[in-house]
PDB file of C-alpha atoms in Angstrom:
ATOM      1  CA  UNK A   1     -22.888 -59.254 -20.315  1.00  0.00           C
ATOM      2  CA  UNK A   2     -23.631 -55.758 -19.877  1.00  0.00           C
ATOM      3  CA  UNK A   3     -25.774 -56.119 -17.163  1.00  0.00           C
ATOM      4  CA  UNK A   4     -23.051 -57.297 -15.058  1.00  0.00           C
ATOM      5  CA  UNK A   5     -20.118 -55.320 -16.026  1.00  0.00           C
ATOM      6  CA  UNK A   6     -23.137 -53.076 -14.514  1.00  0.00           C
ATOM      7  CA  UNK A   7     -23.629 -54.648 -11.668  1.00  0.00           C
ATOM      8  CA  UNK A   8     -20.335 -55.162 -10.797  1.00  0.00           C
ATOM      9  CA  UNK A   9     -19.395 -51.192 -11.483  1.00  0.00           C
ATOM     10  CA  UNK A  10     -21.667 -50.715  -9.143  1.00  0.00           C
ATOM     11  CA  UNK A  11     -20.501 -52.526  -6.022  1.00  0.00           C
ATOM     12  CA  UNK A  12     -17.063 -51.317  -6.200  1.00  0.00           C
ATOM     13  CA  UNK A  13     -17.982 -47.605  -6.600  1.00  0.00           C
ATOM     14  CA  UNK A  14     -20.745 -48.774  -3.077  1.00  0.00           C
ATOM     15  CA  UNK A  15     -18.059 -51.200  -1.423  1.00  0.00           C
ATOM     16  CA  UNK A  16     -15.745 -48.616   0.833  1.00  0.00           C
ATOM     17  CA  UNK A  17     -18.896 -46.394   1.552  1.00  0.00           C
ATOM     18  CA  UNK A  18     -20.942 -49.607   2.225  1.00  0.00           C
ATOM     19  CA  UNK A  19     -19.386 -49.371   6.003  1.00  0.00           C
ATOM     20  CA  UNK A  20     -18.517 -46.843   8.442  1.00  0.00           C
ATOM     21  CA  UNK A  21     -14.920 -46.916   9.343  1.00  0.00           C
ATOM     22  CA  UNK A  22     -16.233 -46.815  13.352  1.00  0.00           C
ATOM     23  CA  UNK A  23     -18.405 -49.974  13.120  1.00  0.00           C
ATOM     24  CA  UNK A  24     -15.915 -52.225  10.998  1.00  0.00           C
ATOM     25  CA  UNK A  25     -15.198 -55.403  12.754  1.00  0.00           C
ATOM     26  CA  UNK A  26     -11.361 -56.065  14.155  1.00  0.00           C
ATOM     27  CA  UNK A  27     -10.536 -52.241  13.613  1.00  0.00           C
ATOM     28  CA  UNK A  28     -10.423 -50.898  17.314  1.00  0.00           C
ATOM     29  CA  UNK A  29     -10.021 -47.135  17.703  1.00  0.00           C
ATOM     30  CA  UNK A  30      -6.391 -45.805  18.471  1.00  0.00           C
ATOM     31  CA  UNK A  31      -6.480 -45.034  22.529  1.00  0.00           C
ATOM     32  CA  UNK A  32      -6.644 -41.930  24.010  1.00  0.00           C
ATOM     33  CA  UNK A  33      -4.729 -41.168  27.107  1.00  0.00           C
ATOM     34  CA  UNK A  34      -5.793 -39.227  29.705  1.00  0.00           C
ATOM     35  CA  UNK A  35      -2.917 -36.385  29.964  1.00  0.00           C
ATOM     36  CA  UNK A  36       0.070 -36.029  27.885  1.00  0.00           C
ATOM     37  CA  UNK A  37       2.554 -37.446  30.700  1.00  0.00           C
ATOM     38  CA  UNK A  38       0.807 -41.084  30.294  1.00  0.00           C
ATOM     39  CA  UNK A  39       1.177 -41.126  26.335  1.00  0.00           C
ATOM     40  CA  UNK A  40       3.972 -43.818  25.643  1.00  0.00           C
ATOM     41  CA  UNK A  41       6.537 -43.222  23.801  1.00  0.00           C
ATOM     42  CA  UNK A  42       9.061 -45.570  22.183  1.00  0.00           C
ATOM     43  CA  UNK A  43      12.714 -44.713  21.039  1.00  0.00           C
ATOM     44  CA  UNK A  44      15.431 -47.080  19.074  1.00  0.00           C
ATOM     45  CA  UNK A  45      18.669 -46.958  20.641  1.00  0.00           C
ATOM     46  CA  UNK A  46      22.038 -49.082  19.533  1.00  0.00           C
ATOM     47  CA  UNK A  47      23.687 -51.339  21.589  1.00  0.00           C
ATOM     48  CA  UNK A  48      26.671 -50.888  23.729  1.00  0.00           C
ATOM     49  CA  UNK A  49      29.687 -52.851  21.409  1.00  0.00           C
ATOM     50  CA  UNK A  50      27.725 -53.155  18.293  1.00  0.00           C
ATOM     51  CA  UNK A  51      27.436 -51.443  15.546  1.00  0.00           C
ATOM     52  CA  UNK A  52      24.682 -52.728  14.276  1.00  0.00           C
ATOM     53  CA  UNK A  53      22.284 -54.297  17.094  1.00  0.00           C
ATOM     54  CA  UNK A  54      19.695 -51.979  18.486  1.00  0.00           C
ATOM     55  CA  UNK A  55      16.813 -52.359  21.084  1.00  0.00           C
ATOM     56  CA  UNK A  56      13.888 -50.464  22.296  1.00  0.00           C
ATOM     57  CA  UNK A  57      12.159 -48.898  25.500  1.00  0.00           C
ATOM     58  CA  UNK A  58       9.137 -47.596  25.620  1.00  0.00           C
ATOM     59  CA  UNK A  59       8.069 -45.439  28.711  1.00  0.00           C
ATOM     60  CA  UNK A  60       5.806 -42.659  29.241  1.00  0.00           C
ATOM     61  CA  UNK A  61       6.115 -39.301  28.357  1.00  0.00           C
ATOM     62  CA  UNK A  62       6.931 -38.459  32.456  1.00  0.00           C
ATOM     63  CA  UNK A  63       9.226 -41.141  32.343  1.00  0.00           C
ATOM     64  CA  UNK A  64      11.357 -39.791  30.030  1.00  0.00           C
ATOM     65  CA  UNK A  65      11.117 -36.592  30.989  1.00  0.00           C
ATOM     66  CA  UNK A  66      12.017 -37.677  34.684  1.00  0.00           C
ATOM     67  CA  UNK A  67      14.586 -39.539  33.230  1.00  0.00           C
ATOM     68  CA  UNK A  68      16.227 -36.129  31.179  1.00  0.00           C
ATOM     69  CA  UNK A  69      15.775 -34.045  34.514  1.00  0.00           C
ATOM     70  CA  UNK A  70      18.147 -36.784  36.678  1.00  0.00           C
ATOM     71  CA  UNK A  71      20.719 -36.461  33.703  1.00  0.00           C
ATOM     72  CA  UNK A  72      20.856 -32.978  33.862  1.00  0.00           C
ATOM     73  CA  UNK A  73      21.064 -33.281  37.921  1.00  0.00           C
ATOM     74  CA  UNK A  74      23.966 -35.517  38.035  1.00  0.00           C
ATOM     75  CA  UNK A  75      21.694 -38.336  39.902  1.00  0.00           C
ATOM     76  CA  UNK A  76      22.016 -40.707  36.945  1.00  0.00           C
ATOM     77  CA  UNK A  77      22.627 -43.774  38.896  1.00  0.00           C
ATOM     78  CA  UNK A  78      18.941 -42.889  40.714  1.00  0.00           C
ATOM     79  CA  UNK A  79      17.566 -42.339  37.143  1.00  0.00           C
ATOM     80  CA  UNK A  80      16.177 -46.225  36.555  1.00  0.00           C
ATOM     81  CA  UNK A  81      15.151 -46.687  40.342  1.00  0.00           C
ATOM     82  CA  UNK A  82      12.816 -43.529  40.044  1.00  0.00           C
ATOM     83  CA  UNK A  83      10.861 -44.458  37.043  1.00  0.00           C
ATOM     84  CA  UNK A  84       9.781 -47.749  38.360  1.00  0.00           C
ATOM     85  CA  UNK A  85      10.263 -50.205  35.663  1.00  0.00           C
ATOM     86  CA  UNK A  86      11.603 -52.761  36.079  1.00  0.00           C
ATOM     87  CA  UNK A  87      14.625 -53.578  32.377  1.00  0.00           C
ATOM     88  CA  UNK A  88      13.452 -50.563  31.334  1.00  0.00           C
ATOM     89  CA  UNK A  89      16.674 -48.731  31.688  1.00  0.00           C
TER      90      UNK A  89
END
C-alpha cells in the first residue's frame, strides 16, 4: 500500500512537467500578425430597438481606425464601402 501511494505521489508531482507546453497535441500557438494594423479586433455593440440584443464585428485594427477617421470627416455614408467587408458595418 505504501508503495503506491508512492508511486502515485510521484506521477502527479512529474505529470504537468512530463510535457512541454509547445509540443502538446491540439494546443496550437496563438498567431502572430505581421503589423499592428492586421491584428483583429472584436467589439460588442447593442442593437438598434433593443435593449437587450447585441451583435459583434470584428475588423482589423486599420479598419477601425479608417472607420473613426470617416466619422470624424463627415464621410460616414463612405465609411462601410472603404473598409471592404462586406455586413461588416
Amino acid at each position: 500500500m505504501h508503495n503506491i501511494a508512492a508511486l502515485a505521489l510521484m506521477f502527479a508531482a512529474a505529470g504537468p512537467q512530463a510535457q512541454p507546453a509547445a509540443s502538446r497535441s491540439g494546443v496550437d500557438a496563438p498567431e502572430r500578425s505581421a503589423d499592428a494594423g492586421s491584428k483583429m479586433v472584436c467589439k460588442r455593440f447593442n442593437e438598434t430597438g433593443s435593449l437587450v440584443r447585441t451583435y459583434k464585428t470584428c475588423k482589423t485594427k486599420a479598419e477601425w481606425q479608417r472607420e473613426r477617421d470617416n466619422v470624424r470627416s463627415g464621410s460616414v455614408a463612405n465609411s462601410c464601402r472603404l473598409s471592404g467587408t462586406v455586413g461588416g458595418c
